[in-house]
Every structure is written in C-alpha cells, then in structure tokens.
PDB file of C-alpha atoms in Angstrom:
ATOM      1  CA  MET A  13      -0.068   0.298   0.241  1.00 73.00           C
ATOM      2  CA  TYR A  14       1.408   3.795  -0.951  1.00 76.00           C
ATOM      3  CA  LYS A  15       2.428   5.923   2.279  1.00 87.00           C
ATOM      4  CA  SER A  16       2.149   9.812   1.296  1.00 92.00           C
ATOM      5  CA  PRO A  17       5.940  11.088   1.767  1.00 91.00           C
ATOM      6  CA  VAL A  18       4.503  13.080   4.386  1.00 91.00           C
ATOM      7  CA  TYR A  19       4.128   9.967   6.784  1.00 92.00           C
ATOM      8  CA  ASN A  20       7.927  10.055   7.406  1.00 93.00           C
ATOM      9  CA  ILE A  21       9.607  13.756   8.020  1.00 97.00           C
ATOM     10  CA  ILE A  22      13.010  13.359   8.439  1.00 97.00           C
ATOM     11  CA  SER A  23      14.918  15.884  10.393  1.00 98.00           C
ATOM     12  CA  VAL A  24      18.292  16.976   8.132  1.00 98.00           C
ATOM     13  CA  PRO A  25      21.086  19.279   9.121  1.00 98.00           C
ATOM     14  CA  ILE A  26      21.526  21.840   6.142  1.00 98.00           C
ATOM     15  CA  GLU A  27      24.267  21.741   5.353  1.00 98.00           C
ATOM     16  CA  LYS A  28      23.245  18.058   3.970  1.00 98.00           C
ATOM     17  CA  ILE A  29      21.104  20.437   1.585  1.00 98.00           C
ATOM     18  CA  ARG A  30      21.217  21.876  -1.488  1.00 97.00           C
ATOM     19  CA  ALA A  31      18.649  24.153  -3.934  1.00 94.00           C
ATOM     20  CA  ASN A  32      18.443  22.354  -7.701  1.00 90.00           C
ATOM     21  CA  ALA A  33      19.127  23.610 -11.005  1.00 85.00           C
ATOM     22  CA  TRP A  34      15.739  24.457 -12.445  1.00 79.00           C
ATOM     23  CA  ASN A  35      13.238  26.091 -10.299  1.00 77.00           C
ATOM     24  CA  PRO A  36      12.484  28.802 -11.730  1.00 74.00           C
ATOM     25  CA  ASN A  37      10.319  30.773  -8.693  1.00 79.00           C
ATOM     26  CA  ALA A  38      11.269  33.770  -7.639  1.00 81.00           C
ATOM     27  CA  VAL A  39      10.063  35.429  -4.465  1.00 84.00           C
ATOM     28  CA  ALA A  40      10.158  39.022  -4.089  1.00 85.00           C
ATOM     29  CA  PRO A  41      11.634  40.591  -0.756  1.00 88.00           C
ATOM     30  CA  PRO A  42       8.400  41.601   0.977  1.00 87.00           C
ATOM     31  CA  GLU A  43       6.923  38.005   0.103  1.00 88.00           C
ATOM     32  CA  MET A  44      10.343  36.800   1.765  1.00 92.00           C
ATOM     33  CA  LYS A  45      10.293  38.558   4.480  1.00 92.00           C
ATOM     34  CA  LEU A  46       6.956  37.798   5.671  1.00 92.00           C
ATOM     35  CA  LEU A  47       8.039  34.065   4.700  1.00 94.00           C
ATOM     36  CA  TYR A  48      10.457  34.911   7.385  1.00 96.00           C
ATOM     37  CA  GLN A  49       8.071  36.441   9.407  1.00 95.00           C
ATOM     38  CA  SER A  50       6.031  33.053   9.311  1.00 95.00           C
ATOM     39  CA  ILE A  51       8.341  31.066   9.991  1.00 97.00           C
ATOM     40  CA  LYS A  52       9.862  32.914  12.682  1.00 97.00           C
ATOM     41  CA  GLU A  53       6.419  32.559  14.089  1.00 95.00           C
ATOM     42  CA  ASP A  54       4.670  29.611  13.877  1.00 96.00           C
ATOM     43  CA  GLY A  55       7.786  27.698  12.912  1.00 97.00           C
ATOM     44  CA  TYR A  56       8.484  24.886  10.008  1.00 98.00           C
ATOM     45  CA  THR A  57       4.890  24.119   9.431  1.00 96.00           C
ATOM     46  CA  MET A  58       5.346  21.876   6.022  1.00 94.00           C
ATOM     47  CA  PRO A  59       9.116  19.958   5.254  1.00 97.00           C
ATOM     48  CA  ILE A  60      11.157  20.658   2.686  1.00 97.00           C
ATOM     49  CA  VAL A  61      10.558  17.436  -0.035  1.00 96.00           C
ATOM     50  CA  CYS A  62      13.908  16.565  -1.021  1.00 97.00           C
ATOM     51  CA  TYR A  63      15.669  13.805  -2.947  1.00 96.00           C
ATOM     52  CA  TYR A  64      17.887  12.201  -1.871  1.00 97.00           C
ATOM     53  CA  LEU A  65      21.408  11.562  -3.524  1.00 97.00           C
ATOM     54  CA  LYS A  66      23.147   8.396  -2.518  1.00 96.00           C
ATOM     55  CA  GLU A  67      26.410   8.791  -4.313  1.00 96.00           C
ATOM     56  CA  GLU A  68      26.517  12.433  -2.459  1.00 97.00           C
ATOM     57  CA  ASP A  69      24.971  11.548   0.998  1.00 97.00           C
ATOM     58  CA  GLU A  70      23.547  14.600   0.346  1.00 98.00           C
ATOM     59  CA  TYR A  71      19.578  16.178  -0.374  1.00 98.00           C
ATOM     60  CA  GLU A  72      18.641  17.631  -3.648  1.00 96.00           C
ATOM     61  CA  ILE A  73      15.099  20.206  -2.459  1.00 96.00           C
ATOM     62  CA  VAL A  74      12.297  19.448  -5.489  1.00 93.00           C
ATOM     63  CA  ASP A  75       9.744  22.118  -2.975  1.00 93.00           C
ATOM     64  CA  GLY A  76      11.028  24.152  -0.678  1.00 94.00           C
ATOM     65  CA  TYR A  77      13.675  26.308  -2.276  1.00 94.00           C
ATOM     66  CA  HIS A  78      12.317  30.127   0.332  1.00 94.00           C
ATOM     67  CA  ARG A  79      11.352  28.270   3.477  1.00 96.00           C
ATOM     68  CA  TYR A  80      15.323  26.272   2.923  1.00 97.00           C
ATOM     69  CA  THR A  81      16.619  29.989   1.897  1.00 96.00           C
ATOM     70  CA  ILE A  82      15.075  31.381   5.015  1.00 97.00           C
ATOM     71  CA  MET A  83      17.339  28.845   7.355  1.00 98.00           C
ATOM     72  CA  LYS A  84      20.440  29.615   5.752  1.00 97.00           C
ATOM     73  CA  THR A  85      20.115  33.598   5.747  1.00 97.00           C
ATOM     74  CA  HIS A  86      18.576  34.378   8.954  1.00 98.00           C
ATOM     75  CA  LYS A  87      20.859  33.116  12.484  1.00 98.00           C
ATOM     76  CA  ASP A  88      17.741  33.508  14.172  1.00 98.00           C
ATOM     77  CA  ILE A  89      16.029  30.996  12.786  1.00 98.00           C
ATOM     78  CA  TYR A  90      19.031  28.187  12.606  1.00 98.00           C
ATOM     79  CA  GLU A  91      19.731  28.327  16.083  1.00 98.00           C
ATOM     80  CA  ARG A  92      16.306  27.492  16.901  1.00 98.00           C
ATOM     81  CA  GLU A  93      15.694  24.738  15.187  1.00 98.00           C
ATOM     82  CA  ASN A  94      19.578  23.206  15.124  1.00 98.00           C
ATOM     83  CA  GLY A  95      20.450  23.413  12.129  1.00 98.00           C
ATOM     84  CA  CYS A  96      17.861  20.937  10.899  1.00 98.00           C
ATOM     85  CA  LEU A  97      14.740  21.493   8.863  1.00 98.00           C
ATOM     86  CA  PRO A  98      11.760  18.931   8.216  1.00 98.00           C
ATOM     87  CA  VAL A  99      12.245  16.653   5.000  1.00 98.00           C
ATOM     88  CA  SER A 100       9.859  14.488   3.384  1.00 97.00           C
ATOM     89  CA  ILE A 101      11.726  12.384   0.359  1.00 96.00           C
ATOM     90  CA  ILE A 102      10.510  11.453  -2.813  1.00 94.00           C
ATOM     91  CA  ASP A 103      12.094   8.616  -4.617  1.00 93.00           C
ATOM     92  CA  LYS A 104      11.324   9.850  -8.170  1.00 90.00           C
ATOM     93  CA  PRO A 105      13.508  10.623 -11.471  1.00 87.00           C
ATOM     94  CA  VAL A 106      14.708  13.801 -12.734  1.00 87.00           C
ATOM     95  CA  THR A 107      12.344  14.291 -15.454  1.00 85.00           C
ATOM     96  CA  ASP A 108       9.983  14.111 -12.414  1.00 86.00           C
ATOM     97  CA  ARG A 109      11.219  16.219  -9.972  1.00 87.00           C
ATOM     98  CA  MET A 110      11.419  18.549 -12.362  1.00 86.00           C
ATOM     99  CA  ALA A 111       7.132  18.358 -13.310  1.00 83.00           C
ATOM    100  CA  SER A 112       6.745  18.283  -9.170  1.00 84.00           C
ATOM    101  CA  THR A 113       9.123  21.486  -8.489  1.00 83.00           C
ATOM    102  CA  ILE A 114       6.481  23.171 -11.073  1.00 78.00           C
ATOM    103  CA  ARG A 115       3.363  21.688  -9.571  1.00 83.00           C
ATOM    104  CA  HIS A 116       3.795  22.478  -6.517  1.00 78.00           C
ATOM    105  CA  ASN A 117       4.815  25.999  -7.432  1.00 73.00           C
ATOM    106  CA  ARG A 118       2.023  26.704  -9.550  1.00 73.00           C
ATOM    107  CA  ALA A 119      -0.802  24.950  -7.011  1.00 72.00           C
ATOM    108  CA  ARG A 120      -0.542  27.468  -4.906  1.00 69.00           C
ATOM    109  CA  GLY A 121      -2.436  29.669  -7.134  1.00 63.00           C
ATOM    110  CA  SER A 122      -3.147  33.558  -5.572  1.00 62.00           C
ATOM    111  CA  HIS A 123      -5.320  35.108  -3.326  1.00 58.00           C
ATOM    112  CA  ASP A 124      -8.898  36.476  -4.412  1.00 71.00           C
ATOM    113  CA  ILE A 125      -9.457  39.960  -4.555  1.00 76.00           C
ATOM    114  CA  GLU A 126     -12.746  39.628  -3.172  1.00 77.00           C
ATOM    115  CA  LEU A 127     -11.990  37.282   0.365  1.00 75.00           C
ATOM    116  CA  MET A 128      -9.001  39.191   1.185  1.00 77.00           C
ATOM    117  CA  SER A 129     -10.988  42.287   1.358  1.00 82.00           C
ATOM    118  CA  ASN A 130     -13.194  40.504   3.446  1.00 80.00           C
ATOM    119  CA  ILE A 131     -10.439  39.102   5.712  1.00 78.00           C
ATOM    120  CA  VAL A 132      -9.146  42.733   6.192  1.00 80.00           C
ATOM    121  CA  ALA A 133     -12.917  43.674   6.926  1.00 83.00           C
ATOM    122  CA  ASP A 134     -12.825  40.998   9.855  1.00 82.00           C
ATOM    123  CA  LEU A 135      -9.681  41.968  11.106  1.00 83.00           C
ATOM    124  CA  VAL A 136     -10.510  45.558  11.863  1.00 84.00           C
ATOM    125  CA  GLU A 137     -13.509  45.041  12.699  1.00 84.00           C
ATOM    126  CA  SER A 138     -11.804  43.486  15.161  1.00 83.00           C
ATOM    127  CA  GLY A 139     -10.035  46.082  16.109  1.00 86.00           C
ATOM    128  CA  MET A 140      -7.080  45.436  14.820  1.00 83.00           C
ATOM    129  CA  SER A 141      -4.083  48.147  13.579  1.00 87.00           C
ATOM    130  CA  ASP A 142      -3.496  48.507   9.973  1.00 87.00           C
ATOM    131  CA  ALA A 143       0.021  48.505  10.911  1.00 88.00           C
ATOM    132  CA  TRP A 144      -1.162  45.121  13.095  1.00 84.00           C
ATOM    133  CA  ILE A 145      -2.839  43.751   9.062  1.00 82.00           C
ATOM    134  CA  ALA A 146       0.211  44.895   7.802  1.00 82.00           C
ATOM    135  CA  LYS A 147       2.883  43.205   9.624  1.00 79.00           C
ATOM    136  CA  ASN A 148       1.163  40.444  10.494  1.00 75.00           C
ATOM    137  CA  ILE A 149      -0.182  39.615   6.490  1.00 74.00           C
ATOM    138  CA  GLY A 150       2.910  40.791   5.350  1.00 73.00           C
ATOM    139  CA  MET A 151       0.781  44.172   3.342  1.00 76.00           C
ATOM    140  CA  ASP A 152       1.780  48.152   2.391  1.00 83.00           C
ATOM    141  CA  LEU A 153      -0.952  50.423   4.092  1.00 87.00           C
ATOM    142  CA  ASP A 154      -1.778  51.090   0.577  1.00 87.00           C
ATOM    143  CA  GLU A 155      -2.496  47.964  -0.315  1.00 84.00           C
ATOM    144  CA  ILE A 156      -4.491  47.592   2.541  1.00 84.00           C
ATOM    145  CA  MET A 157      -6.367  50.578   2.336  1.00 84.00           C
ATOM    146  CA  ARG A 158      -7.487  49.478  -1.352  1.00 84.00           C
ATOM    147  CA  LEU A 159      -8.581  46.340  -0.179  1.00 82.00           C
ATOM    148  CA  LYS A 160     -11.246  48.473   2.807  1.00 80.00           C
ATOM    149  CA  GLN A 161     -11.910  50.230  -0.751  1.00 80.00           C
ATOM    150  CA  ILE A 162     -13.122  46.589  -2.291  1.00 76.00           C
ATOM    151  CA  THR A 163     -15.385  46.207   0.591  1.00 73.00           C
ATOM    152  CA  GLY A 164     -17.382  49.574   0.180  1.00 69.00           C
ATOM    153  CA  LEU A 165     -17.845  49.247   4.090  1.00 56.00           C
ATOM    154  CA  ALA A 166     -16.771  52.942   5.684  1.00 51.00           C
ATOM    155  CA  SER A 167     -16.927  51.455   9.081  1.00 53.00           C
ATOM    156  CA  LEU A 168     -13.608  50.650   7.934  1.00 50.00           C
ATOM    157  CA  PHE A 169     -11.863  53.930   7.573  1.00 50.00           C
ATOM    158  CA  LYS A 170     -13.525  55.185  10.345  1.00 54.00           C
ATOM    159  CA  ASP A 171     -10.999  55.978  12.446  1.00 56.00           C
ATOM    160  CA  LYS A 172      -8.725  57.469   9.414  1.00 54.00           C
ATOM    161  CA  GLU A 173      -8.184  61.502   9.017  1.00 55.00           C
ATOM    162  CA  PHE A 174      -8.836  62.536   5.810  1.00 49.00           C
ATOM    163  CA  SER A 175      -6.703  65.589   3.522  1.00 53.00           C
ATOM    164  CA  ARG A 176      -9.242  68.709   3.169  1.00 57.00           C
ATOM    165  CA  SER A 177      -7.586  69.266  -0.293  1.00 58.00           C
ATOM    166  CA  TRP A 178     -11.194  68.506  -1.854  1.00 58.00           C
ATOM    167  CA  GLU A 179     -12.304  71.877   0.145  1.00 58.00           C
TER     168      GLU A 179
END
C-alpha cells in the first residue's frame, strides 16, 4: 500500500541539503520577509521536499527552496531549529522531480481579491490596526486601503483622517 512521503518526515542538517538547478520560482523581497516572519512566528509547518542523492549523501530540493533559504540567511531560525530542516523524501527520476517542482509552485495559486478584502474587513472590525494587519499578513498600507475600499464599508475608515484638499 502506498503511503504519502509526508508520513515519514526526517530531520536533516541544512549542510546536507542543496538547491536544484531548475526551479523557476522567484519570491519578491516583501514575500520573503513575510515567509521569514511566518517561520519565526509559527515554525516550519511544511517540510522541504527532497530527493536523496545516495552517492553524495545529500538531499536535493524539489520544493521548499525559499523555506530553506530562510534558514540559510537567518541565524535566529538556524539556531532555534538546531541547523536542521524537516524533510519529506520523494524517490523519482529527475524529469519527474522537475515536474513536481513546477506542480508544487503552480498549485499554490493566488489570493482572491474579494476574499482578501473580507479578511481585512474582519480584522479591522476585530480591532486590529492597519499597522498590525500590514505586519502580520505582509501588506503595505496602500494595499490595505484598496482592500478596504473594495468592501465599501464606511466603518472600516472610521478612525482615519482624510486630507481637506477637496475644500
């Protein structure tokens, strides 16, 4: 009976993990900052998916390069995790691993604007400040303002001061 690799997570020293040569995914600095905050606040909640290269005794990343990068570039995360990453191993030929990388990247999708607007509205109505929202969900203040405008709820702007340029 086949069992998904996620049921066999192992702890691997980051020094034994390496990037693959084909990942086309790039993450912009604001999203990397948010990923760092996510890992700092929540820990690693998803394993790095790797292929084990027996001859080199190394693990090649199939998915999770940016989570790996966070540990490589943030000493606090490295120390907290004792230099190890949670790894799920897949055993497939390189062509299938390439396809896996693309599937993982594309399957993440994008956020629906209306749903994001509703989340921002719920956070505001729960008493969260724009600064809290910006910090915790990785948005700038202009983006939060646009999402508030989409909801059309005047109550979301009750504590805002507006310019008198229209006078």
